[in-house]
Amino acid sequence: MHRDTPAFTMDYFGATIPLMEFLGLVPEHIEPGLARTRLPWRVELTNSRGDVHGGTLMSVLDFTLSAAARGGLEAGTSMATIDMTTSFFAPATGELAIEARCLKLGRSIAFCEGEIRNADGEMVCKASGTFRVIRPK
């Protein structure tokens, strides 16, 4: 690690993911096939209108979807995104709740879906993704 690089210490369901810590994503719950995270609003995450930027939303969805697939797997298993589709429904304002489910987990591929809701419970966006399962050697 470079001497000017901050030490990242947040545990993201058994993984260290500096980007998620940088974004401020908070891991809340994981179990086989389900993951929940939370994203507190920060001005640094917003677009020109003050809404959380779509790229930020896609990044936290990508992580939370893949975490749902990892939830029941052995420690050290990771995921690589093959494909992800995101649909946006409303501006992302305030603190956001992200929930994802693994719909099907095969030996080497996982299929997941999830959504982001604002503090009022309104759906902001949803995504579906396909992930390659990378098992520890």
Short mmCIF file of N, CA and C in Angstrom, two decimals:
data_model
loop_
_atom_site.label_atom_id
_atom_site.label_comp_id
_atom_site.label_asym_id
_atom_site.label_seq_id
_atom_site.Cartn_x
_atom_site.Cartn_y
_atom_site.Cartn_z
N MET A 1 0.85 -1.17 0.00
CA MET A 1 0.00 0.00 0.00
C MET A 1 0.89 1.24 0.00
N HIS A 2 0.59 2.21 -0.81
CA HIS A 2 1.34 3.45 -0.88
C HIS A 2 1.19 4.20 0.44
N ARG A 3 2.22 4.89 0.88
CA ARG A 3 2.18 5.54 2.19
C ARG A 3 1.11 6.62 2.29
N ASP A 4 0.66 7.20 1.16
CA ASP A 4 -0.38 8.22 1.19
C ASP A 4 -1.78 7.64 1.01
N THR A 5 -1.86 6.33 0.83
CA THR A 5 -3.15 5.69 0.64
C THR A 5 -3.79 5.44 2.00
N PRO A 6 -5.06 5.88 2.19
CA PRO A 6 -5.70 5.64 3.48
C PRO A 6 -5.94 4.15 3.70
N ALA A 7 -5.92 3.75 4.96
CA ALA A 7 -6.22 2.36 5.29
C ALA A 7 -7.73 2.17 5.28
N PHE A 8 -8.19 1.19 4.52
CA PHE A 8 -9.61 0.90 4.46
C PHE A 8 -9.89 -0.25 5.41
N THR A 9 -10.88 -0.07 6.26
CA THR A 9 -11.11 -1.04 7.32
C THR A 9 -12.52 -1.60 7.36
N MET A 10 -13.45 -1.07 6.59
CA MET A 10 -14.83 -1.54 6.63
C MET A 10 -14.91 -2.97 6.10
N ASP A 11 -15.64 -3.81 6.81
CA ASP A 11 -15.85 -5.19 6.38
C ASP A 11 -17.15 -5.25 5.59
N TYR A 12 -17.03 -5.54 4.30
CA TYR A 12 -18.19 -5.65 3.42
C TYR A 12 -18.56 -7.11 3.25
N PHE A 13 -19.15 -7.66 4.31
CA PHE A 13 -19.58 -9.05 4.31
C PHE A 13 -18.42 -9.99 3.98
N GLY A 14 -17.29 -9.76 4.64
CA GLY A 14 -16.12 -10.62 4.46
C GLY A 14 -15.13 -10.14 3.42
N ALA A 15 -15.38 -9.00 2.82
CA ALA A 15 -14.46 -8.47 1.79
C ALA A 15 -14.09 -7.03 2.13
N THR A 16 -12.93 -6.61 1.68
CA THR A 16 -12.51 -5.22 1.77
C THR A 16 -12.69 -4.62 0.39
N ILE A 17 -13.55 -3.59 0.29
CA ILE A 17 -13.84 -2.99 -1.01
C ILE A 17 -13.68 -1.47 -0.87
N PRO A 18 -12.49 -0.96 -1.17
CA PRO A 18 -12.22 0.46 -0.97
C PRO A 18 -13.23 1.39 -1.66
N LEU A 19 -13.71 1.06 -2.84
CA LEU A 19 -14.67 1.93 -3.52
C LEU A 19 -15.94 2.08 -2.70
N MET A 20 -16.45 0.99 -2.15
CA MET A 20 -17.69 1.08 -1.37
C MET A 20 -17.47 1.89 -0.09
N GLU A 21 -16.30 1.73 0.52
CA GLU A 21 -16.00 2.54 1.71
C GLU A 21 -15.88 4.01 1.32
N PHE A 22 -15.25 4.30 0.19
CA PHE A 22 -15.13 5.67 -0.30
C PHE A 22 -16.51 6.30 -0.53
N LEU A 23 -17.43 5.50 -1.10
CA LEU A 23 -18.79 6.00 -1.35
C LEU A 23 -19.60 6.15 -0.06
N GLY A 24 -19.16 5.47 0.99
CA GLY A 24 -19.87 5.55 2.27
C GLY A 24 -20.95 4.50 2.43
N LEU A 25 -20.94 3.46 1.60
CA LEU A 25 -21.94 2.41 1.70
C LEU A 25 -21.80 1.67 3.03
N VAL A 26 -22.93 1.42 3.68
CA VAL A 26 -22.95 0.76 4.97
C VAL A 26 -23.55 -0.65 4.79
N PRO A 27 -22.76 -1.69 5.06
CA PRO A 27 -23.32 -3.05 4.98
C PRO A 27 -24.22 -3.29 6.20
N GLU A 28 -25.42 -3.81 5.97
CA GLU A 28 -26.35 -4.00 7.09
C GLU A 28 -26.71 -5.44 7.37
N HIS A 29 -26.98 -6.23 6.34
CA HIS A 29 -27.45 -7.59 6.58
C HIS A 29 -27.09 -8.49 5.39
N ILE A 30 -26.70 -9.71 5.71
CA ILE A 30 -26.46 -10.70 4.67
C ILE A 30 -26.90 -12.07 5.18
N GLU A 31 -27.47 -12.84 4.29
CA GLU A 31 -27.83 -14.23 4.54
C GLU A 31 -27.84 -14.90 3.17
N PRO A 32 -27.93 -16.21 3.13
CA PRO A 32 -27.94 -16.86 1.81
C PRO A 32 -29.05 -16.29 0.92
N GLY A 33 -28.63 -15.72 -0.19
CA GLY A 33 -29.57 -15.20 -1.19
C GLY A 33 -30.11 -13.82 -0.94
N LEU A 34 -29.66 -13.12 0.10
CA LEU A 34 -30.20 -11.79 0.43
C LEU A 34 -29.12 -10.91 1.02
N ALA A 35 -29.07 -9.65 0.57
CA ALA A 35 -28.15 -8.67 1.15
C ALA A 35 -28.85 -7.31 1.23
N ARG A 36 -28.56 -6.58 2.30
CA ARG A 36 -29.08 -5.22 2.47
C ARG A 36 -27.93 -4.29 2.84
N THR A 37 -27.92 -3.13 2.17
CA THR A 37 -26.95 -2.08 2.48
C THR A 37 -27.70 -0.76 2.56
N ARG A 38 -26.97 0.26 3.01
CA ARG A 38 -27.57 1.59 3.14
C ARG A 38 -26.55 2.62 2.66
N LEU A 39 -27.04 3.64 1.96
CA LEU A 39 -26.16 4.70 1.47
C LEU A 39 -26.63 6.04 2.02
N PRO A 40 -25.91 6.59 3.00
CA PRO A 40 -26.24 7.93 3.49
C PRO A 40 -25.98 8.98 2.39
N TRP A 41 -26.84 9.99 2.33
CA TRP A 41 -26.69 11.05 1.34
C TRP A 41 -25.47 11.89 1.71
N ARG A 42 -24.65 12.22 0.70
CA ARG A 42 -23.53 13.15 0.84
C ARG A 42 -23.46 13.96 -0.43
N VAL A 43 -23.17 15.23 -0.31
CA VAL A 43 -23.11 16.10 -1.48
C VAL A 43 -22.11 15.60 -2.51
N GLU A 44 -21.04 14.93 -2.08
CA GLU A 44 -20.02 14.44 -3.00
C GLU A 44 -20.54 13.35 -3.94
N LEU A 45 -21.69 12.78 -3.62
CA LEU A 45 -22.25 11.70 -4.44
C LEU A 45 -23.31 12.18 -5.42
N THR A 46 -23.54 13.50 -5.47
CA THR A 46 -24.67 14.02 -6.23
C THR A 46 -24.29 14.53 -7.63
N ASN A 47 -25.36 14.68 -8.42
CA ASN A 47 -25.24 15.27 -9.75
C ASN A 47 -25.52 16.77 -9.66
N SER A 48 -25.67 17.44 -10.78
CA SER A 48 -25.87 18.90 -10.79
C SER A 48 -27.20 19.32 -10.18
N ARG A 49 -28.15 18.40 -10.04
CA ARG A 49 -29.45 18.71 -9.42
C ARG A 49 -29.49 18.42 -7.93
N GLY A 50 -28.43 17.83 -7.40
CA GLY A 50 -28.39 17.50 -5.98
C GLY A 50 -28.93 16.11 -5.66
N ASP A 51 -29.26 15.33 -6.70
CA ASP A 51 -29.69 13.95 -6.51
C ASP A 51 -28.46 13.05 -6.54
N VAL A 52 -28.53 11.90 -5.87
CA VAL A 52 -27.41 10.96 -5.93
C VAL A 52 -27.24 10.53 -7.39
N HIS A 53 -26.02 10.60 -7.85
CA HIS A 53 -25.67 10.33 -9.24
C HIS A 53 -26.00 8.89 -9.62
N GLY A 54 -26.51 8.68 -10.83
CA GLY A 54 -26.86 7.36 -11.32
C GLY A 54 -25.69 6.39 -11.30
N GLY A 55 -24.48 6.87 -11.56
CA GLY A 55 -23.31 6.00 -11.51
C GLY A 55 -23.04 5.48 -10.11
N THR A 56 -23.30 6.32 -9.12
CA THR A 56 -23.16 5.89 -7.73
C THR A 56 -24.20 4.82 -7.42
N LEU A 57 -25.43 5.03 -7.87
CA LEU A 57 -26.50 4.06 -7.64
C LEU A 57 -26.15 2.72 -8.27
N MET A 58 -25.63 2.75 -9.48
CA MET A 58 -25.27 1.51 -10.16
C MET A 58 -24.13 0.80 -9.43
N SER A 59 -23.19 1.55 -8.91
CA SER A 59 -22.06 0.95 -8.19
C SER A 59 -22.52 0.24 -6.92
N VAL A 60 -23.38 0.89 -6.13
CA VAL A 60 -23.83 0.24 -4.89
C VAL A 60 -24.77 -0.92 -5.17
N LEU A 61 -25.55 -0.83 -6.25
CA LEU A 61 -26.37 -1.98 -6.65
C LEU A 61 -25.49 -3.15 -7.08
N ASP A 62 -24.46 -2.88 -7.86
CA ASP A 62 -23.55 -3.93 -8.31
C ASP A 62 -22.98 -4.68 -7.12
N PHE A 63 -22.51 -3.95 -6.12
CA PHE A 63 -21.96 -4.61 -4.94
C PHE A 63 -23.02 -5.40 -4.18
N THR A 64 -24.18 -4.80 -3.95
CA THR A 64 -25.20 -5.44 -3.12
C THR A 64 -25.78 -6.67 -3.82
N LEU A 65 -25.96 -6.60 -5.13
CA LEU A 65 -26.41 -7.78 -5.88
C LEU A 65 -25.40 -8.92 -5.74
N SER A 66 -24.13 -8.61 -5.94
CA SER A 66 -23.12 -9.66 -5.85
C SER A 66 -23.00 -10.20 -4.43
N ALA A 67 -23.21 -9.35 -3.43
CA ALA A 67 -23.18 -9.81 -2.03
C ALA A 67 -24.30 -10.80 -1.77
N ALA A 68 -25.48 -10.57 -2.36
CA ALA A 68 -26.59 -11.51 -2.19
C ALA A 68 -26.20 -12.89 -2.70
N ALA A 69 -25.45 -12.95 -3.78
CA ALA A 69 -25.00 -14.23 -4.31
C ALA A 69 -23.94 -14.86 -3.42
N ARG A 70 -23.08 -14.05 -2.81
CA ARG A 70 -22.01 -14.56 -1.94
C ARG A 70 -22.53 -15.00 -0.58
N GLY A 71 -23.73 -14.57 -0.21
CA GLY A 71 -24.24 -14.78 1.14
C GLY A 71 -24.19 -16.19 1.67
N GLY A 72 -24.37 -17.18 0.82
CA GLY A 72 -24.36 -18.56 1.29
C GLY A 72 -23.13 -19.34 0.88
N LEU A 73 -22.13 -18.66 0.36
CA LEU A 73 -20.95 -19.34 -0.17
C LEU A 73 -19.78 -19.27 0.81
N GLU A 74 -18.79 -20.11 0.58
CA GLU A 74 -17.64 -20.15 1.47
C GLU A 74 -16.86 -18.83 1.46
N ALA A 75 -16.24 -18.53 2.59
CA ALA A 75 -15.43 -17.31 2.71
C ALA A 75 -14.39 -17.28 1.61
N GLY A 76 -14.14 -16.10 1.10
CA GLY A 76 -13.16 -15.92 0.05
C GLY A 76 -13.72 -16.01 -1.36
N THR A 77 -15.01 -16.39 -1.47
CA THR A 77 -15.64 -16.42 -2.79
C THR A 77 -15.92 -14.99 -3.22
N SER A 78 -15.63 -14.69 -4.46
CA SER A 78 -15.91 -13.35 -4.97
C SER A 78 -16.74 -13.46 -6.25
N MET A 79 -17.16 -12.31 -6.75
CA MET A 79 -18.00 -12.25 -7.94
C MET A 79 -17.39 -11.28 -8.94
N ALA A 80 -17.59 -11.57 -10.22
CA ALA A 80 -17.21 -10.64 -11.28
C ALA A 80 -18.47 -10.37 -12.11
N THR A 81 -18.79 -9.11 -12.29
CA THR A 81 -20.00 -8.75 -13.02
C THR A 81 -19.85 -9.10 -14.49
N ILE A 82 -20.83 -9.84 -15.00
CA ILE A 82 -20.89 -10.16 -16.43
C ILE A 82 -21.79 -9.15 -17.12
N ASP A 83 -22.94 -8.89 -16.52
CA ASP A 83 -23.93 -7.99 -17.12
C ASP A 83 -24.79 -7.41 -16.01
N MET A 84 -25.19 -6.15 -16.17
CA MET A 84 -26.10 -5.54 -15.22
C MET A 84 -26.96 -4.52 -15.97
N THR A 85 -28.27 -4.59 -15.73
CA THR A 85 -29.22 -3.66 -16.33
C THR A 85 -29.90 -2.90 -15.21
N THR A 86 -29.96 -1.58 -15.34
CA THR A 86 -30.55 -0.75 -14.30
C THR A 86 -31.63 0.14 -14.91
N SER A 87 -32.76 0.22 -14.21
CA SER A 87 -33.85 1.12 -14.61
C SER A 87 -34.06 2.13 -13.49
N PHE A 88 -34.19 3.40 -13.87
CA PHE A 88 -34.35 4.49 -12.91
C PHE A 88 -35.79 5.00 -12.94
N PHE A 89 -36.38 5.20 -11.75
CA PHE A 89 -37.78 5.61 -11.65
C PHE A 89 -38.00 6.97 -11.01
N ALA A 90 -37.12 7.38 -10.11
CA ALA A 90 -37.31 8.63 -9.36
C ALA A 90 -35.94 9.16 -8.95
N PRO A 91 -35.86 10.47 -8.67
CA PRO A 91 -34.59 11.03 -8.18
C PRO A 91 -34.20 10.37 -6.85
N ALA A 92 -32.93 10.15 -6.67
CA ALA A 92 -32.40 9.54 -5.45
C ALA A 92 -31.99 10.65 -4.49
N THR A 93 -32.82 10.86 -3.48
CA THR A 93 -32.56 11.91 -2.50
C THR A 93 -32.56 11.30 -1.10
N GLY A 94 -31.82 11.90 -0.20
CA GLY A 94 -31.78 11.43 1.18
C GLY A 94 -31.08 10.09 1.30
N GLU A 95 -31.21 9.50 2.49
CA GLU A 95 -30.60 8.19 2.72
C GLU A 95 -31.32 7.12 1.90
N LEU A 96 -30.54 6.20 1.36
CA LEU A 96 -31.09 5.18 0.47
C LEU A 96 -30.89 3.78 1.03
N ALA A 97 -31.90 2.92 0.86
CA ALA A 97 -31.82 1.52 1.29
C ALA A 97 -31.72 0.65 0.04
N ILE A 98 -30.75 -0.25 0.04
CA ILE A 98 -30.52 -1.14 -1.09
C ILE A 98 -30.78 -2.57 -0.62
N GLU A 99 -31.59 -3.31 -1.36
CA GLU A 99 -31.85 -4.71 -1.04
C GLU A 99 -31.71 -5.53 -2.30
N ALA A 100 -31.03 -6.67 -2.19
CA ALA A 100 -30.80 -7.53 -3.35
C ALA A 100 -31.04 -8.99 -2.98
N ARG A 101 -31.47 -9.75 -3.98
CA ARG A 101 -31.74 -11.17 -3.85
C ARG A 101 -31.02 -11.94 -4.95
N CYS A 102 -30.55 -13.11 -4.60
CA CYS A 102 -29.98 -14.01 -5.61
C CYS A 102 -31.10 -14.93 -6.06
N LEU A 103 -31.46 -14.85 -7.33
CA LEU A 103 -32.56 -15.63 -7.87
C LEU A 103 -32.15 -17.05 -8.20
N LYS A 104 -30.91 -17.21 -8.69
CA LYS A 104 -30.40 -18.54 -9.04
C LYS A 104 -28.89 -18.52 -8.92
N LEU A 105 -28.38 -19.50 -8.21
CA LEU A 105 -26.94 -19.61 -8.02
C LEU A 105 -26.50 -20.96 -8.56
N GLY A 106 -25.70 -20.91 -9.61
CA GLY A 106 -25.13 -22.12 -10.17
C GLY A 106 -23.71 -22.30 -9.71
N ARG A 107 -23.03 -23.28 -10.28
CA ARG A 107 -21.64 -23.53 -9.90
C ARG A 107 -20.73 -22.37 -10.29
N SER A 108 -21.02 -21.74 -11.45
CA SER A 108 -20.13 -20.68 -11.91
C SER A 108 -20.84 -19.37 -12.26
N ILE A 109 -22.17 -19.34 -12.23
CA ILE A 109 -22.92 -18.14 -12.60
C ILE A 109 -24.02 -17.89 -11.55
N ALA A 110 -24.23 -16.61 -11.23
CA ALA A 110 -25.31 -16.22 -10.32
C ALA A 110 -26.18 -15.16 -11.00
N PHE A 111 -27.49 -15.26 -10.78
CA PHE A 111 -28.44 -14.30 -11.32
C PHE A 111 -29.11 -13.59 -10.13
N CYS A 112 -29.05 -12.25 -10.14
CA CYS A 112 -29.53 -11.48 -8.99
C CYS A 112 -30.40 -10.32 -9.45
N GLU A 113 -31.21 -9.80 -8.51
CA GLU A 113 -31.98 -8.59 -8.75
C GLU A 113 -32.04 -7.80 -7.45
N GLY A 114 -32.28 -6.51 -7.58
CA GLY A 114 -32.37 -5.69 -6.38
C GLY A 114 -32.92 -4.32 -6.70
N GLU A 115 -33.16 -3.56 -5.63
CA GLU A 115 -33.69 -2.21 -5.82
C GLU A 115 -33.14 -1.27 -4.75
N ILE A 116 -33.30 0.00 -5.06
CA ILE A 116 -32.95 1.06 -4.12
C ILE A 116 -34.23 1.83 -3.83
N ARG A 117 -34.45 2.08 -2.53
CA ARG A 117 -35.62 2.86 -2.09
C ARG A 117 -35.15 4.04 -1.25
N ASN A 118 -35.90 5.14 -1.35
CA ASN A 118 -35.58 6.31 -0.53
C ASN A 118 -36.18 6.14 0.86
N ALA A 119 -35.98 7.14 1.72
CA ALA A 119 -36.45 7.05 3.11
C ALA A 119 -37.97 6.93 3.21
N ASP A 120 -38.71 7.36 2.19
CA ASP A 120 -40.17 7.24 2.19
C ASP A 120 -40.63 5.88 1.65
N GLY A 121 -39.68 5.01 1.26
CA GLY A 121 -40.02 3.70 0.73
C GLY A 121 -40.30 3.69 -0.76
N GLU A 122 -40.15 4.85 -1.42
CA GLU A 122 -40.38 4.93 -2.86
C GLU A 122 -39.22 4.28 -3.60
N MET A 123 -39.54 3.45 -4.61
CA MET A 123 -38.48 2.82 -5.40
C MET A 123 -37.82 3.86 -6.30
N VAL A 124 -36.52 3.97 -6.17
CA VAL A 124 -35.72 4.91 -6.95
C VAL A 124 -35.22 4.24 -8.23
N CYS A 125 -34.74 3.01 -8.10
CA CYS A 125 -34.27 2.26 -9.26
C CYS A 125 -34.20 0.78 -8.91
N LYS A 126 -34.10 -0.03 -9.96
CA LYS A 126 -33.94 -1.46 -9.76
C LYS A 126 -32.94 -1.97 -10.78
N ALA A 127 -32.37 -3.13 -10.48
CA ALA A 127 -31.36 -3.70 -11.37
C ALA A 127 -31.44 -5.21 -11.36
N SER A 128 -30.99 -5.80 -12.45
CA SER A 128 -30.77 -7.24 -12.50
C SER A 128 -29.35 -7.44 -13.00
N GLY A 129 -28.71 -8.47 -12.50
CA GLY A 129 -27.32 -8.69 -12.88
C GLY A 129 -26.97 -10.15 -12.95
N THR A 130 -25.96 -10.44 -13.76
CA THR A 130 -25.40 -11.77 -13.89
C THR A 130 -23.94 -11.68 -13.46
N PHE A 131 -23.51 -12.63 -12.63
CA PHE A 131 -22.17 -12.59 -12.05
C PHE A 131 -21.47 -13.93 -12.24
N ARG A 132 -20.17 -13.85 -12.47
CA ARG A 132 -19.34 -15.05 -12.51
C ARG A 132 -18.89 -15.32 -11.07
N VAL A 133 -19.08 -16.54 -10.62
CA VAL A 133 -18.68 -16.94 -9.27
C VAL A 133 -17.20 -17.33 -9.31
N ILE A 134 -16.41 -16.68 -8.47
CA ILE A 134 -14.97 -16.97 -8.40
C ILE A 134 -14.69 -17.57 -7.03
N ARG A 135 -14.51 -18.87 -7.03
CA ARG A 135 -14.30 -19.61 -5.77
C ARG A 135 -12.83 -19.60 -5.39
N PRO A 136 -12.55 -19.60 -4.07
CA PRO A 136 -11.15 -19.62 -3.64
C PRO A 136 -10.47 -20.91 -4.06
N LYS A 137 -9.19 -20.82 -4.32
CA LYS A 137 -8.42 -22.01 -4.75
C LYS A 137 -7.92 -22.78 -3.55
#
